[in-house]
PDB file of C-alpha atoms and ligand atoms in Angstrom:
ATOM      1  CA  MET A   1       0.006  -0.050   0.052  1.00  0.00           C
ATOM      2  CA  MET A   2       1.143   3.531  -0.766  1.00  0.00           C
ATOM      3  CA  ARG A   3       0.831   5.840   2.228  1.00  0.00           C
ATOM      4  CA  ALA A   4       0.200   9.700   2.019  1.00  0.00           C
ATOM      5  CA  ASP A   5       4.033  10.267   2.603  1.00  0.00           C
ATOM      6  CA  GLY A   6       4.884   8.154  -0.440  1.00  0.00           C
ATOM      7  CA  TYR A   7       6.073   5.087   1.430  1.00  0.00           C
ATOM      8  CA  ILE A   8       5.373   1.884  -0.395  1.00  0.00           C
ATOM      9  CA  ALA A   9       5.032  -1.099   1.913  1.00  0.00           C
ATOM     10  CA  PRO A  10       6.752  -4.479   1.074  1.00  0.00           C
ATOM     11  CA  MET A  11       4.740  -6.927  -1.047  1.00  0.00           C
ATOM     12  CA  ALA A  12       3.640  -4.003  -3.155  1.00  0.00           C
ATOM     13  CA  TYR A  13       5.201  -5.249  -6.390  1.00  0.00           C
ATOM     14  CA  VAL A  14       4.529  -8.422  -8.243  1.00  0.00           C
ATOM     15  CA  LEU A  15       6.528  -8.922 -11.465  1.00  0.00           C
ATOM     16  CA  HIS A  16       4.855 -11.098 -14.045  1.00  0.00           C
ATOM     17  CA  TYR A  17       7.822 -12.705 -15.801  1.00  0.00           C
ATOM     18  CA  ALA A  18       9.166 -15.462 -17.989  1.00  0.00           C
ATOM     19  CA  PRO A  19      12.909 -16.293 -17.908  1.00  0.00           C
ATOM     20  CA  ASP A  20      15.100 -14.180 -20.286  1.00  0.00           C
ATOM     21  CA  ASN A  21      12.073 -12.127 -21.510  1.00  0.00           C
ATOM     22  CA  ALA A  22      11.757  -8.416 -21.172  1.00  0.00           C
ATOM     23  CA  SER A  23      10.755  -8.862 -17.555  1.00  0.00           C
ATOM     24  CA  LEU A  24      14.547  -9.477 -17.059  1.00  0.00           C
ATOM     25  CA  ILE A  25      15.028  -5.657 -17.544  1.00  0.00           C
ATOM     26  CA  VAL A  26      12.462  -4.888 -14.806  1.00  0.00           C
ATOM     27  CA  ARG A  27      13.846  -7.528 -12.445  1.00  0.00           C
ATOM     28  CA  MET A  28      17.388  -6.100 -12.946  1.00  0.00           C
ATOM     29  CA  THR A  29      16.094  -2.619 -12.206  1.00  0.00           C
ATOM     30  CA  LEU A  30      14.183  -3.851  -9.055  1.00  0.00           C
ATOM     31  CA  GLU A  31      17.289  -5.707  -7.912  1.00  0.00           C
ATOM     32  CA  GLU A  32      19.550  -2.571  -8.440  1.00  0.00           C
ATOM     33  CA  MET A  33      17.078  -0.475  -6.542  1.00  0.00           C
ATOM     34  CA  GLY A  34      17.004  -2.904  -3.611  1.00  0.00           C
ATOM     35  CA  VAL A  35      13.194  -2.791  -3.515  1.00  0.00           C
ATOM     36  CA  TYR A  36      11.191  -5.829  -2.376  1.00  0.00           C
ATOM     37  CA  TYR A  37       9.170  -7.691  -4.942  1.00  0.00           C
ATOM     38  CA  THR A  38       7.662 -11.108  -5.670  1.00  0.00           C
ATOM     39  CA  THR A  39       7.299 -12.833  -8.982  1.00  0.00           C
ATOM     40  CA  ALA A  40       4.524 -14.619 -10.777  1.00  0.00           C
ATOM     41  CA  LEU A  41       5.717 -16.935 -13.711  1.00  0.00           C
ATOM     42  CA  VAL A  42       3.976 -16.513 -17.041  1.00  0.00           C
ATOM     43  CA  ASP A  43       4.149 -20.089 -18.529  1.00  0.00           C
ATOM     44  CA  ARG A  44       5.273 -19.400 -22.163  1.00  0.00           C
ATOM     45  CA  ALA A  45       5.346 -23.122 -22.873  1.00  0.00           C
ATOM     46  CA  ALA A  46       1.589 -23.043 -22.313  1.00  0.00           C
ATOM     47  CA  ARG A  47       1.239 -19.746 -24.146  1.00  0.00           C
ATOM     48  CA  ALA A  48      -0.107 -18.265 -20.877  1.00  0.00           C
ATOM     49  CA  GLN A  49       0.621 -14.787 -22.146  1.00  0.00           C
ATOM     50  CA  ASN A  50      -2.302 -15.216 -24.653  1.00  0.00           C
ATOM     51  CA  GLY A  51      -4.752 -16.593 -22.082  1.00  0.00           C
ATOM     52  CA  ALA A  52      -7.617 -14.659 -20.617  1.00  0.00           C
ATOM     53  CA  ALA A  53      -6.056 -14.631 -17.107  1.00  0.00           C
ATOM     54  CA  TYR A  54      -2.862 -12.951 -18.274  1.00  0.00           C
ATOM     55  CA  ARG A  55      -4.722 -10.644 -20.682  1.00  0.00           C
ATOM     56  CA  ALA A  56      -6.789  -9.274 -17.642  1.00  0.00           C
ATOM     57  CA  ILE A  57      -3.271  -8.327 -16.245  1.00  0.00           C
ATOM     58  CA  ASN A  58      -1.775  -7.033 -19.473  1.00  0.00           C
ATOM     59  CA  PRO A  59      -4.310  -6.516 -22.256  1.00  0.00           C
ATOM     60  CA  ALA A  60      -1.553  -6.507 -24.820  1.00  0.00           C
ATOM     61  CA  GLY A  61      -0.612 -10.087 -23.859  1.00  0.00           C
ATOM     62  CA  LEU A  62       3.106  -9.149 -23.501  1.00  0.00           C
ATOM     63  CA  ILE A  63       5.628  -9.862 -20.749  1.00  0.00           C
ATOM     64  CA  PRO A  64       6.421  -8.114 -18.501  1.00  0.00           C
ATOM     65  CA  ALA A  65       3.655  -6.647 -16.359  1.00  0.00           C
ATOM     66  CA  LEU A  66       4.284  -5.151 -12.830  1.00  0.00           C
ATOM     67  CA  GLU A  67       1.620  -4.991 -10.277  1.00  0.00           C
ATOM     68  CA  THR A  68       2.162  -1.716  -8.289  1.00  0.00           C
ATOM     69  CA  PRO A  69       0.060   0.105  -5.621  1.00  0.00           C
ATOM     70  CA  HIS A  70      -1.223   2.240  -8.414  1.00  0.00           C
ATOM     71  CA  GLY A  71      -2.457  -0.765 -10.394  1.00  0.00           C
ATOM     72  CA  VAL A  72      -0.878  -3.058 -13.038  1.00  0.00           C
ATOM     73  CA  MET A  73       1.625  -1.486 -15.385  1.00  0.00           C
ATOM     74  CA  PHE A  74       2.890  -2.884 -18.766  1.00  0.00           C
ATOM     75  CA  GLU A  75       5.459  -1.690 -21.388  1.00  0.00           C
ATOM     76  CA  THR A  76       8.933  -1.927 -20.169  1.00  0.00           C
ATOM     77  CA  ALA A  77      10.006   1.582 -20.510  1.00  0.00           C
ATOM     78  CA  ALA A  78       6.898   2.896 -18.763  1.00  0.00           C
ATOM     79  CA  ILE A  79       7.544   0.522 -15.870  1.00  0.00           C
ATOM     80  CA  LEU A  80      11.180   1.546 -15.660  1.00  0.00           C
ATOM     81  CA  LEU A  81      10.454   5.301 -15.716  1.00  0.00           C
ATOM     82  CA  TRP A  82       7.684   4.835 -13.098  1.00  0.00           C
ATOM     83  CA  LEU A  83       9.990   2.904 -10.836  1.00  0.00           C
ATOM     84  CA  SER A  84      12.798   5.356 -11.300  1.00  0.00           C
ATOM     85  CA  ASP A  85      10.452   8.364 -10.560  1.00  0.00           C
ATOM     86  CA  THR A  86       8.830   6.547  -7.554  1.00  0.00           C
ATOM     87  CA  HIS A  87      12.156   5.556  -5.966  1.00  0.00           C
ATOM     88  CA  GLY A  88      14.267   8.552  -7.115  1.00  0.00           C
ATOM     89  CA  GLN A  89      16.926   6.328  -8.600  1.00  0.00           C
ATOM     90  CA  MET A  90      18.632   5.188 -11.805  1.00  0.00           C
ATOM     91  CA  ALA A  91      17.856   8.173 -14.075  1.00  0.00           C
ATOM     92  CA  PRO A  92      18.912  11.916 -14.225  1.00  0.00           C
ATOM     93  CA  ALA A  93      16.750  13.913 -11.845  1.00  0.00           C
ATOM     94  CA  GLN A  94      13.704  15.833 -13.067  1.00  0.00           C
ATOM     95  CA  ASN A  95      15.544  19.157 -13.060  1.00  0.00           C
ATOM     96  CA  SER A  96      18.804  17.847 -14.513  1.00  0.00           C
ATOM     97  CA  PRO A  97      19.792  19.059 -17.995  1.00  0.00           C
ATOM     98  CA  GLU A  98      20.766  15.485 -18.826  1.00  0.00           C
ATOM     99  CA  ARG A  99      17.277  14.220 -18.520  1.00  0.00           C
ATOM    100  CA  ALA A 100      16.069  15.361 -21.820  1.00  0.00           C
ATOM    101  CA  ARG A 101      18.647  13.403 -23.772  1.00  0.00           C
ATOM    102  CA  PHE A 102      18.318  10.434 -21.398  1.00  0.00           C
ATOM    103  CA  LEU A 103      14.666  10.222 -22.000  1.00  0.00           C
ATOM    104  CA  SER A 104      15.061  10.529 -25.774  1.00  0.00           C
ATOM    105  CA  MET A 105      17.452   7.565 -25.668  1.00  0.00           C
ATOM    106  CA  LEU A 106      15.140   5.526 -23.381  1.00  0.00           C
ATOM    107  CA  PHE A 107      12.220   5.921 -25.794  1.00  0.00           C
ATOM    108  CA  PHE A 108      14.428   5.326 -28.774  1.00  0.00           C
ATOM    109  CA  VAL A 109      15.438   2.050 -27.219  1.00  0.00           C
ATOM    110  CA  SER A 110      11.872   1.147 -26.363  1.00  0.00           C
ATOM    111  CA  ASN A 111      10.256   2.276 -29.602  1.00  0.00           C
ATOM    112  CA  THR A 112      12.878   1.508 -32.178  1.00  0.00           C
ATOM    113  CA  VAL A 113      15.490  -1.149 -30.835  1.00  0.00           C
ATOM    114  CA  HIS A 114      13.130  -3.241 -28.847  1.00  0.00           C
ATOM    115  CA  ALA A 115      10.605  -3.116 -31.696  1.00  0.00           C
ATOM    116  CA  GLN A 116      13.284  -4.164 -34.102  1.00  0.00           C
ATOM    117  CA  LEU A 117      14.206  -7.144 -31.983  1.00  0.00           C
ATOM    118  CA  ARG A 118      10.524  -8.152 -31.813  1.00  0.00           C
ATOM    119  CA  MET A 119      10.517  -8.176 -35.643  1.00  0.00           C
ATOM    120  CA  LEU A 120      13.658 -10.253 -35.735  1.00  0.00           C
ATOM    121  CA  PHE A 121      12.293 -12.800 -33.056  1.00  0.00           C
ATOM    122  CA  TYR A 122       8.758 -12.978 -34.226  1.00  0.00           C
ATOM    123  CA  PRO A 123       8.715 -12.163 -37.912  1.00  0.00           C
ATOM    124  CA  GLU A 124       5.510 -13.947 -38.434  1.00  0.00           C
ATOM    125  CA  LYS A 125       3.632 -11.417 -36.360  1.00  0.00           C
ATOM    126  CA  TYR A 126       4.680  -8.675 -38.801  1.00  0.00           C
ATOM    127  CA  VAL A 127       4.934 -10.222 -42.338  1.00  0.00           C
ATOM    128  CA  GLY A 128       2.968 -13.431 -41.882  1.00  0.00           C
ATOM    129  CA  GLU A 129       4.071 -17.093 -42.443  1.00  0.00           C
ATOM    130  CA  ASN A 130       5.738 -16.563 -45.918  1.00  0.00           C
ATOM    131  CA  PRO A 131       9.487 -17.642 -45.346  1.00  0.00           C
ATOM    132  CA  ALA A 132      10.610 -15.279 -48.108  1.00  0.00           C
ATOM    133  CA  ALA A 133       9.004 -12.228 -46.486  1.00  0.00           C
ATOM    134  CA  GLN A 134      10.316 -13.239 -43.194  1.00  0.00           C
ATOM    135  CA  ARG A 135      14.011 -13.583 -44.566  1.00  0.00           C
ATOM    136  CA  ALA A 136      13.723 -10.209 -46.317  1.00  0.00           C
ATOM    137  CA  LEU A 137      12.501  -8.491 -43.144  1.00  0.00           C
ATOM    138  CA  ARG A 138      15.395 -10.239 -41.201  1.00  0.00           C
ATOM    139  CA  GLU A 139      17.997  -9.241 -43.783  1.00  0.00           C
ATOM    140  CA  ARG A 140      16.906  -5.671 -43.684  1.00  0.00           C
ATOM    141  CA  LEU A 141      16.934  -5.547 -39.918  1.00  0.00           C
ATOM    142  CA  ILE A 142      20.472  -6.944 -39.579  1.00  0.00           C
ATOM    143  CA  SER A 143      21.922  -5.092 -42.557  1.00  0.00           C
ATOM    144  CA  GLN A 144      25.049  -2.963 -41.721  1.00  0.00           C
ATOM    145  CA  HIS A 145      23.643   0.328 -42.747  1.00  0.00           C
ATOM    146  CA  ASP A 146      24.246   3.472 -40.880  1.00  0.00           C
ATOM    147  CA  THR A 147      20.566   4.140 -40.368  1.00  0.00           C
ATOM    148  CA  ALA A 148      18.426   3.912 -37.166  1.00  0.00           C
ATOM    149  CA  MET A 149      16.029   1.612 -39.138  1.00  0.00           C
ATOM    150  CA  THR A 150      18.469  -1.270 -38.903  1.00  0.00           C
ATOM    151  CA  LEU A 151      19.716  -2.918 -35.720  1.00  0.00           C
ATOM    152  CA  PRO A 152      23.440  -2.131 -36.360  1.00  0.00           C
ATOM    153  CA  GLY A 153      22.641   1.515 -36.995  1.00  0.00           C
ATOM    154  CA  ALA A 154      20.346   1.811 -33.989  1.00  0.00           C
ATOM    155  CA  LEU A 155      22.759   0.058 -31.706  1.00  0.00           C
ATOM    156  CA  GLY A 156      25.490   2.373 -32.949  1.00  0.00           C
ATOM    157  CA  LEU A 157      23.365   5.270 -31.887  1.00  0.00           C
ATOM    158  CA  VAL A 158      22.882   4.085 -28.477  1.00  0.00           C
ATOM    159  CA  ASP A 159      26.502   3.072 -28.173  1.00  0.00           C
ATOM    160  CA  ALA A 160      27.507   6.622 -28.939  1.00  0.00           C
ATOM    161  CA  TYR A 161      25.132   7.937 -26.269  1.00  0.00           C
ATOM    162  CA  ILE A 162      26.310   5.416 -23.585  1.00  0.00           C
ATOM    163  CA  ASP A 163      29.831   6.498 -24.264  1.00  0.00           C
ATOM    164  CA  GLY A 164      30.293   9.215 -21.637  1.00  0.00           C
ATOM    165  CA  HIS A 165      26.865   8.842 -20.079  1.00  0.00           C
ATOM    166  CA  SER A 166      27.161   5.752 -18.002  1.00  0.00           C
ATOM    167  CA  ALA A 167      27.598   6.226 -14.192  1.00  0.00           C
ATOM    168  CA  PRO A 168      30.382   3.811 -13.018  1.00  0.00           C
ATOM    169  CA  GLU A 169      28.846   3.566  -9.536  1.00  0.00           C
ATOM    170  CA  ALA A 170      25.368   2.321 -10.535  1.00  0.00           C
ATOM    171  CA  PRO A 171      23.667   1.633 -13.843  1.00  0.00           C
ATOM    172  CA  SER A 172      20.718   3.671 -15.116  1.00  0.00           C
ATOM    173  CA  ILE A 173      17.460   2.176 -16.259  1.00  0.00           C
ATOM    174  CA  LEU A 174      18.617   2.700 -19.763  1.00  0.00           C
ATOM    175  CA  GLU A 175      21.735   0.598 -19.111  1.00  0.00           C
ATOM    176  CA  CYS A 176      19.622  -2.191 -17.617  1.00  0.00           C
ATOM    177  CA  TYR A 177      17.472  -2.092 -20.771  1.00  0.00           C
ATOM    178  CA  MET A 178      20.520  -2.198 -23.035  1.00  0.00           C
ATOM    179  CA  ALA A 179      22.230  -5.042 -21.143  1.00  0.00           C
ATOM    180  CA  ALA A 180      19.202  -7.319 -21.948  1.00  0.00           C
ATOM    181  CA  VAL A 181      19.268  -6.099 -25.528  1.00  0.00           C
ATOM    182  CA  VAL A 182      22.916  -6.970 -26.174  1.00  0.00           C
ATOM    183  CA  ARG A 183      22.351 -10.314 -24.404  1.00  0.00           C
ATOM    184  CA  TRP A 184      19.373 -11.183 -26.757  1.00  0.00           C
ATOM    185  CA  CYS A 185      21.312 -10.019 -29.919  1.00  0.00           C
ATOM    186  CA  ALA A 186      24.015 -12.464 -29.046  1.00  0.00           C
ATOM    187  CA  LEU A 187      21.584 -15.352 -28.454  1.00  0.00           C
ATOM    188  CA  TYR A 188      18.362 -15.030 -30.422  1.00  0.00           C
ATOM    189  CA  PRO A 189      17.083 -16.317 -32.860  1.00  0.00           C
ATOM    190  CA  ILE A 190      19.039 -19.312 -31.839  1.00  0.00           C
ATOM    191  CA  GLY A 191      21.648 -20.054 -34.616  1.00  0.00           C
ATOM    192  CA  GLN A 192      21.088 -16.752 -36.516  1.00  0.00           C
ATOM    193  CA  THR A 193      23.183 -14.317 -34.492  1.00  0.00           C
ATOM    194  CA  ALA A 194      26.369 -14.140 -36.634  1.00  0.00           C
ATOM    195  CA  TRP A 195      25.539 -10.516 -37.610  1.00  0.00           C
ATOM    196  CA  PHE A 196      26.108  -9.441 -34.058  1.00  0.00           C
ATOM    197  CA  ASN A 197      29.514  -8.694 -32.523  1.00  0.00           C
ATOM    198  CA  LEU A 198      29.301  -6.896 -29.105  1.00  0.00           C
ATOM    199  CA  SER A 199      32.908  -5.568 -29.554  1.00  0.00           C
ATOM    200  CA  ALA A 200      31.641  -3.432 -32.461  1.00  0.00           C
ATOM    201  CA  TYR A 201      29.915  -1.407 -29.823  1.00  0.00           C
ATOM    202  CA  PRO A 202      32.673  -0.661 -27.349  1.00  0.00           C
ATOM    203  CA  ALA A 203      30.560   1.408 -24.939  1.00  0.00           C
ATOM    204  CA  LEU A 204      27.959  -1.181 -24.734  1.00  0.00           C
ATOM    205  CA  ALA A 205      30.548  -3.954 -24.353  1.00  0.00           C
ATOM    206  CA  ALA A 206      32.068  -2.086 -21.377  1.00  0.00           C
ATOM    207  CA  MET A 207      28.587  -1.574 -19.936  1.00  0.00           C
ATOM    208  CA  ALA A 208      27.740  -5.237 -20.196  1.00  0.00           C
ATOM    209  CA  ALA A 209      30.991  -6.298 -18.541  1.00  0.00           C
ATOM    210  CA  ARG A 210      30.420  -3.704 -15.744  1.00  0.00           C
ATOM    211  CA  LEU A 211      26.872  -4.775 -15.226  1.00  0.00           C
ATOM    212  CA  ASP A 212      27.938  -8.447 -15.033  1.00  0.00           C
ATOM    213  CA  THR A 213      29.931  -7.689 -11.892  1.00  0.00           C
ATOM    214  CA  ARG A 214      26.865  -6.199 -10.053  1.00  0.00           C
ATOM    215  CA  PRO A 215      25.180  -8.190  -7.282  1.00  0.00           C
ATOM    216  CA  ALA A 216      21.929  -7.405  -9.065  1.00  0.00           C
ATOM    217  CA  ALA A 217      23.097  -9.234 -12.172  1.00  0.00           C
ATOM    218  CA  HIS A 218      24.081 -12.357 -10.115  1.00  0.00           C
ATOM    219  CA  ALA A 219      20.649 -12.351  -8.358  1.00  0.00           C
ATOM    220  CA  VAL A 220      18.868 -12.007 -11.768  1.00  0.00           C
ATOM    221  CA  ALA A 221      21.101 -14.727 -13.343  1.00  0.00           C
ATOM    222  CA  GLN A 222      20.487 -17.125 -10.481  1.00  0.00           C
ATOM    223  CA  ALA A 223      16.708 -16.593 -10.601  1.00  0.00           C
ATOM    224  CA  GLU A 224      16.431 -17.013 -14.306  1.00  0.00           C
ATOM    225  CA  GLY A 225      19.296 -19.471 -14.998  1.00  0.00           C
ATOM    226  CA  LEU A 226      21.302 -17.114 -17.087  1.00  0.00           C
ATOM    227  CA  GLY A 227      24.888 -18.124 -16.369  1.00  0.00           C
ATOM    228  CA  PRO A 228      27.885 -16.309 -14.832  1.00  0.00           C
ATOM    229  CA  THR A 229      28.135 -13.488 -17.411  1.00  0.00           C
ATOM    230  CA  PRO A 230      24.647 -12.845 -18.478  1.00  0.00           C
ATOM    231  CA  PHE A 231      25.365  -9.694 -20.402  1.00  0.00           C
ATOM    232  CA  SER A 232      28.925  -9.650 -21.753  1.00  0.00           C
ATOM    233  CA  ARG A 233      29.240 -13.409 -22.584  1.00  0.00           C
ATOM    234  CA  PRO A 234      25.813 -14.848 -22.462  1.00  0.00           C
ATOM    235  CA  VAL A 235      24.813 -18.403 -22.855  1.00  0.00           C
ATOM    236  CA  LEU A 236      21.282 -19.864 -23.479  1.00  0.00           C
ATOM    237  CA  PRO A 237      19.251 -19.879 -20.323  1.00  0.00           C
ATOM    238  CA  ASN A 238      18.761 -22.931 -18.175  1.00  0.00           C
ATOM    239  CA  PRO A 239      15.824 -21.596 -16.047  1.00  0.00           C
ATOM    240  CA  PRO A 240      14.800 -23.292 -12.678  1.00  0.00           C
ATOM    241  CA  GLU A 241      11.228 -22.717 -13.708  1.00  0.00           C
ATOM    242  CA  GLY A 242       9.353 -21.721 -16.794  1.00  0.00           C
ATOM    243  CA  SER A 243      10.588 -21.455 -20.394  1.00  0.00           C
ATOM    244  CA  ALA A 244      12.175 -18.476 -22.196  1.00  0.00           C
ATOM    245  CA  LEU A 245      10.369 -19.127 -25.508  1.00  0.00           C
TER     246      LEU A 245
HETATM  247  N1  LIG B 301       6.605  -3.358 -25.933  1.00  0.00           N
HETATM  248  C1  LIG B 301       6.692  -4.445 -25.068  1.00  0.00           C
HETATM  249  C2  LIG B 301       7.382  -5.554 -25.627  1.00  0.00           C
HETATM  250  C3  LIG B 301       7.513  -6.752 -24.594  1.00  0.00           C
HETATM  251  C4  LIG B 301       7.773  -8.124 -25.472  1.00  0.00           C
HETATM  252  O1  LIG B 301       8.128  -8.114 -26.600  1.00  0.00           O
HETATM  253  N2  LIG B 301       7.736  -9.189 -24.578  1.00  0.00           N
HETATM  254  C5  LIG B 301       7.921 -10.466 -25.275  1.00  0.00           C
HETATM  255  C6  LIG B 301       8.881 -11.281 -24.496  1.00  0.00           C
HETATM  256  S1  LIG B 301      10.474 -10.582 -24.384  1.00  0.00           S
HETATM  257  C7  LIG B 301       6.596 -11.224 -25.273  1.00  0.00           C
HETATM  258  O2  LIG B 301       5.738 -10.952 -24.497  1.00  0.00           O
HETATM  259  N3  LIG B 301       6.476 -12.060 -26.321  1.00  0.00           N
HETATM  260  C8  LIG B 301       5.351 -12.865 -26.361  1.00  0.00           C
HETATM  261  C9  LIG B 301       4.569 -12.657 -27.534  1.00  0.00           C
HETATM  262  O3  LIG B 301       4.837 -11.781 -28.396  1.00  0.00           O
HETATM  263  O4  LIG B 301       3.580 -13.388 -27.817  1.00  0.00           O
HETATM  264  C10 LIG B 301       7.443  -3.973 -23.851  1.00  0.00           C
HETATM  265  O5  LIG B 301       8.238  -3.017 -23.906  1.00  0.00           O
HETATM  266  O6  LIG B 301       7.112  -4.455 -22.772  1.00  0.00           O
END
């Protein structure tokens, strides 16, 4: 429960998650903030994200969702920003001149990079079942063009921002987001990741290595079976419960 003075009692947050899904970004953020939360598994093997029970939680049928004292939230960036504002952590303060650019990049990652990854991972949802159409979409997404409409171009833009905008003492919500992004680029779709080389993005590579040393990353990796270096040298998950795909 939220009190008038803004205090949020323990048990207030429930993260609806599946291992190695976008919920990983929210879990990493909650761990970094040190706030108490519980989790509820969305059973992807049973396609629970499409079922009526989960749609009552997130009408978009996407993972994650976060139960908060203000109701259920969905959309990763919205959850991150709300948590950051609520707990006053992990983003430039409201009156900081850095906030304008930071929010621009956060929404770029959410609206463009994450959306590109969705097209790469679930091409059938965008161009239907035709294999040639799926191949064409994939080839366009991974082409080495210097445009934000391709993943290499978009990642290059974020890399340029992170260079000089990462706090060594604690990661921002944007860095938690990007740590999961570079993990997924290295792993998925399984067997089709040759286009991605983390060392081509030096600031993101340094960020991933730095985040891997955080106690929050260890907690997340243990909970979801992500291995010892989940962001800089990821391996496919071996989750203690649930399924990533
Ligand atoms: N725009 C959403 C995207 C979330 C998303 O793509 N979640 C994936 C898992 S990583 C999902 O729910 N996939 C299942 C599906 O598309 O049916 C967000 O930012 O939260």
